[in-house]
Each structure stands twice: as C-alpha cells, then as structure tokens.
PDB file of C-alpha atoms in Angstrom:
ATOM      1  CA  ILE A  62    -143.284 137.906 -32.785  1.00  0.00           C
ATOM      2  CA  GLU A  63    -141.108 134.865 -32.058  1.00  0.00           C
ATOM      3  CA  ASP A  64    -138.966 136.984 -29.722  1.00  0.00           C
ATOM      4  CA  LEU A  65    -142.077 138.019 -27.770  1.00  0.00           C
ATOM      5  CA  ILE A  66    -143.245 134.414 -27.500  1.00  0.00           C
ATOM      6  CA  GLU A  67    -139.776 133.374 -26.290  1.00  0.00           C
ATOM      7  CA  PHE A  68    -139.718 136.247 -23.768  1.00  0.00           C
ATOM      8  CA  PHE A  69    -143.084 135.306 -22.241  1.00  0.00           C
ATOM      9  CA  ASN A  70    -142.497 131.543 -22.339  1.00  0.00           C
ATOM     10  CA  PRO A  71    -142.897 130.386 -18.704  1.00  0.00           C
ATOM     11  CA  LEU A  72    -140.090 127.864 -19.149  1.00  0.00           C
ATOM     12  CA  ASN A  73    -137.604 130.654 -19.886  1.00  0.00           C
ATOM     13  CA  PHE A  74    -139.157 133.402 -17.786  1.00  0.00           C
ATOM     14  CA  SER A  75    -137.414 134.239 -14.538  1.00  0.00           C
ATOM     15  CA  ILE A  76    -139.798 135.279 -11.783  1.00  0.00           C
ATOM     16  CA  PHE A  77    -139.527 135.649  -8.020  1.00  0.00           C
ATOM     17  CA  GLY A  78    -135.737 135.849  -8.208  1.00  0.00           C
ATOM     18  CA  HIS A  79    -135.245 132.270  -9.440  1.00  0.00           C
ATOM     19  CA  PRO A  80    -133.606 132.311 -12.860  1.00  0.00           C
ATOM     20  CA  THR A  81    -133.830 129.313 -15.099  1.00  0.00           C
ATOM     21  CA  HIS A  82    -130.524 127.501 -15.475  1.00  0.00           C
ATOM     22  CA  ASP A  83    -128.393 127.058 -18.542  1.00  0.00           C
ATOM     23  CA  MET A  84    -124.712 126.623 -19.328  1.00  0.00           C
ATOM     24  CA  LYS A  85    -123.980 130.117 -18.032  1.00  0.00           C
ATOM     25  CA  THR A  86    -125.222 129.315 -14.520  1.00  0.00           C
ATOM     26  CA  VAL A  87    -122.617 126.620 -13.919  1.00  0.00           C
ATOM     27  CA  LYS A  88    -119.615 128.833 -13.423  1.00  0.00           C
ATOM     28  CA  THR A  89    -117.133 127.002 -11.222  1.00  0.00           C
ATOM     29  CA  ILE A  90    -116.016 123.394 -11.478  1.00  0.00           C
ATOM     30  CA  PHE A  91    -113.435 121.832  -9.187  1.00  0.00           C
ATOM     31  CA  ILE A  92    -111.414 118.812 -10.288  1.00  0.00           C
ATOM     32  CA  VAL A  93    -109.942 117.000  -7.291  1.00  0.00           C
ATOM     33  CA  ASP A  94    -107.567 114.161  -8.142  1.00  0.00           C
ATOM     34  CA  ASP A  95    -104.202 113.106  -6.722  1.00  0.00           C
ATOM     35  CA  ASP A  96    -103.154 111.953 -10.194  1.00  0.00           C
ATOM     36  CA  PRO A  97    -102.023 115.201 -11.887  1.00  0.00           C
ATOM     37  CA  MET A  98    -102.099 113.647 -15.365  1.00  0.00           C
ATOM     38  CA  GLN A  99    -105.712 112.470 -14.979  1.00  0.00           C
ATOM     39  CA  ALA A 100    -106.775 115.848 -13.554  1.00  0.00           C
ATOM     40  CA  MET A 101    -105.022 117.746 -16.349  1.00  0.00           C
ATOM     41  CA  MET A 102    -106.628 115.577 -19.059  1.00  0.00           C
ATOM     42  CA  LEU A 103    -110.106 116.130 -17.596  1.00  0.00           C
ATOM     43  CA  GLN A 104    -109.396 119.858 -17.318  1.00  0.00           C
ATOM     44  CA  ASP A 105    -108.272 119.983 -20.948  1.00  0.00           C
ATOM     45  CA  TYR A 106    -111.336 118.061 -22.098  1.00  0.00           C
ATOM     46  CA  LEU A 107    -113.769 120.322 -20.231  1.00  0.00           C
ATOM     47  CA  SER A 108    -111.936 123.552 -21.102  1.00  0.00           C
ATOM     48  CA  LYS A 109    -113.688 123.644 -24.495  1.00  0.00           C
ATOM     49  CA  TYR A 110    -116.581 125.195 -22.578  1.00  0.00           C
ATOM     50  CA  SER A 111    -115.287 128.673 -21.936  1.00  0.00           C
ATOM     51  CA  THR A 112    -118.196 129.414 -19.591  1.00  0.00           C
ATOM     52  CA  PHE A 113    -116.663 127.282 -16.829  1.00  0.00           C
ATOM     53  CA  THR A 114    -113.872 128.231 -14.474  1.00  0.00           C
ATOM     54  CA  LEU A 115    -111.967 124.993 -13.919  1.00  0.00           C
ATOM     55  CA  THR A 116    -109.774 124.658 -10.851  1.00  0.00           C
ATOM     56  CA  VAL A 117    -107.617 121.602 -10.151  1.00  0.00           C
ATOM     57  CA  PHE A 118    -106.657 120.408  -6.672  1.00  0.00           C
ATOM     58  CA  ASN A 119    -104.314 117.515  -5.916  1.00  0.00           C
ATOM     59  CA  SER A 120    -105.846 116.713  -2.533  1.00  0.00           C
ATOM     60  CA  GLY A 121    -109.224 116.823  -0.893  1.00  0.00           C
ATOM     61  CA  GLU A 122    -107.906 119.045   1.850  1.00  0.00           C
ATOM     62  CA  GLU A 123    -106.949 121.704  -0.733  1.00  0.00           C
ATOM     63  CA  CYS A 124    -110.451 121.497  -2.166  1.00  0.00           C
ATOM     64  CA  LEU A 125    -112.064 121.910   1.257  1.00  0.00           C
ATOM     65  CA  LYS A 126    -109.948 125.001   1.957  1.00  0.00           C
ATOM     66  CA  ASN A 127    -111.277 126.579  -1.251  1.00  0.00           C
ATOM     67  CA  LEU A 128    -114.997 125.857  -0.831  1.00  0.00           C
ATOM     68  CA  ASP A 129    -115.516 129.572  -0.232  1.00  0.00           C
ATOM     69  CA  LYS A 130    -115.259 129.911  -4.047  1.00  0.00           C
ATOM     70  CA  SER A 131    -118.646 128.137  -4.149  1.00  0.00           C
ATOM     71  CA  PRO A 132    -118.110 125.480  -6.809  1.00  0.00           C
ATOM     72  CA  ASP A 133    -121.202 124.390  -8.684  1.00  0.00           C
ATOM     73  CA  ILE A 134    -119.755 120.966  -9.522  1.00  0.00           C
ATOM     74  CA  VAL A 135    -116.883 118.999  -8.008  1.00  0.00           C
ATOM     75  CA  PHE A 136    -115.305 116.041  -9.816  1.00  0.00           C
ATOM     76  CA  LEU A 137    -113.808 114.101  -6.922  1.00  0.00           C
ATOM     77  CA  ASP A 138    -111.458 111.127  -6.998  1.00  0.00           C
ATOM     78  CA  TYR A 139    -112.442 108.219  -4.760  1.00  0.00           C
ATOM     79  CA  ASN A 140    -108.941 107.194  -3.665  1.00  0.00           C
ATOM     80  CA  PHE A 141    -106.154 109.563  -2.701  1.00  0.00           C
ATOM     81  CA  ASP A 142    -103.303 107.035  -2.468  1.00  0.00           C
ATOM     82  CA  LYS A 143    -100.701 109.412  -3.913  1.00  0.00           C
ATOM     83  CA  ALA A 144    -101.644 112.291  -1.595  1.00  0.00           C
ATOM     84  CA  GLY A 145    -100.134 110.558   1.461  1.00  0.00           C
ATOM     85  CA  ARG A 146    -101.121 108.218   4.254  1.00  0.00           C
ATOM     86  CA  ASN A 147    -102.933 110.897   6.256  1.00  0.00           C
ATOM     87  CA  ALA A 148    -104.953 112.142   3.293  1.00  0.00           C
ATOM     88  CA  MET A 149    -108.728 112.016   3.558  1.00  0.00           C
ATOM     89  CA  ASP A 150    -110.453 109.580   1.226  1.00  0.00           C
ATOM     90  CA  GLY A 151    -113.101 110.556  -1.292  1.00  0.00           C
ATOM     91  CA  ILE A 152    -116.069 109.625   0.906  1.00  0.00           C
ATOM     92  CA  GLU A 153    -114.820 111.793   3.795  1.00  0.00           C
ATOM     93  CA  ILE A 154    -114.285 114.713   1.423  1.00  0.00           C
ATOM     94  CA  LEU A 155    -117.710 114.151  -0.133  1.00  0.00           C
ATOM     95  CA  LYS A 156    -119.351 114.317   3.311  1.00  0.00           C
ATOM     96  CA  GLU A 157    -117.492 117.540   4.161  1.00  0.00           C
ATOM     97  CA  ILE A 158    -118.428 119.173   0.850  1.00  0.00           C
ATOM     98  CA  LYS A 159    -122.107 118.260   1.243  1.00  0.00           C
ATOM     99  CA  LYS A 160    -122.084 119.520   4.838  1.00  0.00           C
ATOM    100  CA  ALA A 161    -120.497 122.872   3.903  1.00  0.00           C
ATOM    101  CA  LYS A 162    -122.127 123.350   0.472  1.00  0.00           C
ATOM    102  CA  PRO A 163    -125.234 121.146   0.147  1.00  0.00           C
ATOM    103  CA  LEU A 164    -126.172 122.604  -3.260  1.00  0.00           C
ATOM    104  CA  THR A 165    -122.801 121.740  -4.801  1.00  0.00           C
ATOM    105  CA  GLU A 166    -123.085 118.646  -6.971  1.00  0.00           C
ATOM    106  CA  VAL A 167    -120.280 116.120  -6.470  1.00  0.00           C
ATOM    107  CA  VAL A 168    -119.362 113.587  -9.138  1.00  0.00           C
ATOM    108  CA  MET A 169    -117.141 110.762  -7.930  1.00  0.00           C
ATOM    109  CA  ILE A 170    -114.448 109.447 -10.273  1.00  0.00           C
ATOM    110  CA  SER A 171    -112.596 106.218  -9.597  1.00  0.00           C
ATOM    111  CA  GLY A 172    -110.723 103.399 -11.225  1.00  0.00           C
ATOM    112  CA  GLN A 173    -112.866 100.945  -9.271  1.00  0.00           C
ATOM    113  CA  ASP A 174    -115.830  99.525 -11.123  1.00  0.00           C
ATOM    114  CA  ARG A 175    -117.368  97.754  -8.127  1.00  0.00           C
ATOM    115  CA  ILE A 176    -121.071  98.469  -7.712  1.00  0.00           C
ATOM    116  CA  GLU A 177    -120.752  98.713  -3.899  1.00  0.00           C
ATOM    117  CA  VAL A 178    -118.382 101.676  -4.251  1.00  0.00           C
ATOM    118  CA  ALA A 179    -120.759 103.472  -6.604  1.00  0.00           C
ATOM    119  CA  VAL A 180    -123.770 102.834  -4.357  1.00  0.00           C
ATOM    120  CA  ASN A 181    -121.824 104.033  -1.312  1.00  0.00           C
ATOM    121  CA  THR A 182    -120.891 107.328  -2.967  1.00  0.00           C
ATOM    122  CA  ILE A 183    -124.469 107.956  -4.108  1.00  0.00           C
ATOM    123  CA  LYS A 184    -125.676 107.160  -0.587  1.00  0.00           C
ATOM    124  CA  TYR A 185    -123.552 110.016   0.777  1.00  0.00           C
ATOM    125  CA  GLY A 186    -124.830 112.538  -1.737  1.00  0.00           C
ATOM    126  CA  ALA A 187    -122.800 112.162  -4.938  1.00  0.00           C
ATOM    127  CA  PHE A 188    -124.734 113.076  -8.073  1.00  0.00           C
ATOM    128  CA  ASP A 189    -123.063 110.359 -10.155  1.00  0.00           C
ATOM    129  CA  TYR A 190    -120.175 107.907 -10.216  1.00  0.00           C
ATOM    130  CA  ILE A 191    -117.806 107.668 -13.181  1.00  0.00           C
ATOM    131  CA  VAL A 192    -115.328 104.843 -13.698  1.00  0.00           C
ATOM    132  CA  LYS A 193    -111.998 105.983 -15.131  1.00  0.00           C
ATOM    133  CA  SER A 194    -111.967 104.509 -18.625  1.00  0.00           C
ATOM    134  CA  GLU A 195    -111.890 105.577 -22.268  1.00  0.00           C
ATOM    135  CA  SER A 196    -115.402 107.012 -21.964  1.00  0.00           C
ATOM    136  CA  ALA A 197    -114.841 108.828 -18.635  1.00  0.00           C
ATOM    137  CA  PHE A 198    -114.304 112.245 -20.200  1.00  0.00           C
ATOM    138  CA  HIS A 199    -117.367 111.946 -22.404  1.00  0.00           C
ATOM    139  CA  ARG A 200    -119.401 110.754 -19.400  1.00  0.00           C
ATOM    140  CA  SER A 201    -118.174 113.736 -17.358  1.00  0.00           C
ATOM    141  CA  GLU A 202    -119.460 116.042 -20.075  1.00  0.00           C
ATOM    142  CA  ASN A 203    -122.843 114.268 -20.055  1.00  0.00           C
ATOM    143  CA  VAL A 204    -123.009 114.518 -16.269  1.00  0.00           C
ATOM    144  CA  ILE A 205    -122.524 118.297 -16.471  1.00  0.00           C
ATOM    145  CA  PHE A 206    -125.422 118.547 -18.926  1.00  0.00           C
ATOM    146  CA  ASN A 207    -127.565 116.320 -16.659  1.00  0.00           C
ATOM    147  CA  ILE A 208    -126.790 118.530 -13.659  1.00  0.00           C
ATOM    148  CA  ILE A 209    -127.759 121.616 -15.668  1.00  0.00           C
ATOM    149  CA  LYS A 210    -131.017 119.917 -16.755  1.00  0.00           C
ATOM    150  CA  ARG A 211    -131.785 119.038 -13.144  1.00  0.00           C
ATOM    151  CA  MET A 212    -131.101 122.623 -12.017  1.00  0.00           C
ATOM    152  CA  LYS A 213    -133.396 123.917 -14.736  1.00  0.00           C
ATOM    153  CA  LEU A 214    -136.174 121.495 -13.751  1.00  0.00           C
ATOM    154  CA  GLN A 215    -135.815 122.461 -10.085  1.00  0.00           C
ATOM    155  CA  GLY A 216    -136.065 126.131 -11.044  1.00  0.00           C
ATOM    156  CA  GLU A 217    -139.170 125.462 -13.118  1.00  0.00           C
ATOM    157  CA  ALA A 218    -140.728 123.440 -10.287  1.00  0.00           C
ATOM    158  CA  ARG A 219    -140.133 126.364  -7.884  1.00  0.00           C
ATOM    159  CA  LEU A 220    -141.677 128.734 -10.431  1.00  0.00           C
ATOM    160  CA  TYR A 221    -144.802 126.587 -10.892  1.00  0.00           C
ATOM    161  CA  LYS A 222    -145.141 126.079  -7.145  1.00  0.00           C
ATOM    162  CA  LYS A 223    -145.058 129.843  -6.552  1.00  0.00           C
ATOM    163  CA  LEU A 224    -147.449 130.521  -9.437  1.00  0.00           C
ATOM    164  CA  THR A 225    -149.870 127.933  -8.012  1.00  0.00           C
ATOM    165  CA  LEU A 226    -149.619 129.551  -4.598  1.00  0.00           C
ATOM    166  CA  LEU A 227    -150.190 132.985  -6.144  1.00  0.00           C
ATOM    167  CA  PHE A 228    -153.253 131.684  -8.018  1.00  0.00           C
ATOM    168  CA  GLY A 229    -154.634 130.175  -4.783  1.00  0.00           C
ATOM    169  CA  VAL A 230    -154.154 133.436  -2.873  1.00  0.00           C
ATOM    170  CA  CYS A 231    -155.855 135.403  -5.677  1.00  0.00           C
ATOM    171  CA  LEU A 232    -158.785 132.961  -5.752  1.00  0.00           C
ATOM    172  CA  LEU A 233    -159.153 133.161  -1.966  1.00  0.00           C
ATOM    173  CA  GLY A 234    -159.057 136.975  -2.170  1.00  0.00           C
ATOM    174  CA  PHE A 235    -161.749 136.940  -4.837  1.00  0.00           C
ATOM    175  CA  ILE A 236    -163.980 134.668  -2.750  1.00  0.00           C
ATOM    176  CA  LEU A 237    -163.518 136.908   0.306  1.00  0.00           C
ATOM    177  CA  LEU A 238    -164.359 139.982  -1.786  1.00  0.00           C
ATOM    178  CA  VAL A 239    -167.579 138.337  -3.021  1.00  0.00           C
ATOM    179  CA  VAL A 240    -168.561 137.382   0.549  1.00  0.00           C
ATOM    180  CA  ILE A 241    -167.875 140.903   1.842  1.00  0.00           C
ATOM    181  CA  LEU A 242    -169.790 142.525  -1.021  1.00  0.00           C
ATOM    182  CA  TYR A 243    -172.692 140.116  -0.425  1.00  0.00           C
ATOM    183  CA  GLN A 244    -172.740 140.944   3.296  1.00  0.00           C
ATOM    184  CA  MET A 245    -172.745 144.674   2.511  1.00  0.00           C
ATOM    185  CA  GLY A 246    -175.688 144.231   0.144  1.00  0.00           C
ATOM    186  CA  TYR A 247    -173.882 145.075  -3.078  1.00  0.00           C
ATOM    187  CA  ILE A 248    -174.561 141.613  -4.480  1.00  0.00           C
ATOM    188  CA  ALA A 249    -178.163 140.420  -4.703  1.00  0.00           C
ATOM    189  CA  LYS A 250    -179.288 136.996  -3.546  1.00  0.00           C
ATOM    190  CA  SER A 251    -180.722 136.214  -6.945  1.00  0.00           C
ATOM    191  CA  PRO A 252    -179.676 137.292 -10.416  1.00  0.00           C
ATOM    192  CA  GLY A 253    -181.711 140.133 -11.933  1.00  0.00           C
ATOM    193  CA  TRP A 254    -183.493 137.974 -14.484  1.00  0.00           C
ATOM    194  CA  ILE A 255    -185.449 135.918 -11.901  1.00  0.00           C
TER     195      ILE A 255
END
C-alpha cells in the first residue's frame, strides 16, 4: 500500500514530460579553476557522489568550448591570474555561460571575501558565491543540494500550474456542456421536485 501511495504522490509523480528532480538529474558538473590543486581537491571532495560526471578545466575558454556537454552546474573561479594575461575573467565567462546555457547553474568560487564581488556575480546570474576557505568544499556540497531542491520546486510548480490549467479547461468544458444541453432542452428550467 505504501508503494501505491508513493507512486501516486503528486510531489513524486512525473506528468506532462516534466520529471521531478533528484540527485540523478544533476549529471554533469564542470569545475573551472586555474589553480589545478584547488580544482583537484574540489573534484576529489565531490567525487563521493558517483551520480555526477565531474570535468575539470583550467581556463574559462576551455569550459566555453565544452558547453555542448550541457553541464548542469559549473563551479567557476572568479580570477584567472594563472591562465595568462589574455584570459577571460570569471564574470565574462559567467555571462557567456548564461547566454549559451541559461538553465546551467553557475557557482562562483573566489579567494576574495568582498561583498561587492559576491553581489556582482549574483547580478550576472550566478546561483551562489563561495569564498575559498576551510568550509568551501562543504559549502559547495550544500549548494549542489540547494540547486537540486530548487529544480525540484520548479518542476513541482510547473506540474501544479498545468494541473490548474487542466482543471480550468475541464470546468469550462463542463459549463459549456450544461449550457448546450439546456439550449437543446435536455435540462429543465426547474428541478423536478418543484
């Protein structure tokens, strides 16, 4: 019985081609950092979730060339000092990612803890901003779970919106049927008991 209840639960039920989201729906994560040690440590930390395909890039340009792999989440460094003088900075890369793949969530990572930097990245579409510190890896894990929660809520909102629309169309159809039957004389003006 519990399995039937779980199957018909509207929060878990996939309808109209919009599945609910869970850990399995986030498949590809890009880590873009010009510091190979930092990128490797984040990759190692997140690799405990075998459901993710983690790909590391040492420059933003490499990441942009591989956007055809449709990453679900991109962890993006703010500064690319080690990548060279002509390297794009994190904000430029963020803008390009959001232009090419607007549904991809970008999480900015930086050693800077200035609030202006964080606000600027959020302004251009970053989901969150993480300061490189002892808690950065744990925060990155929490951000992934928050992104998954948000995806799930968006899926549920789409489901409820479509169900509401379907209910409205059915109600309108019922009203039209009653009017047509009344006009054709199949429905009396007064109930039979009067």
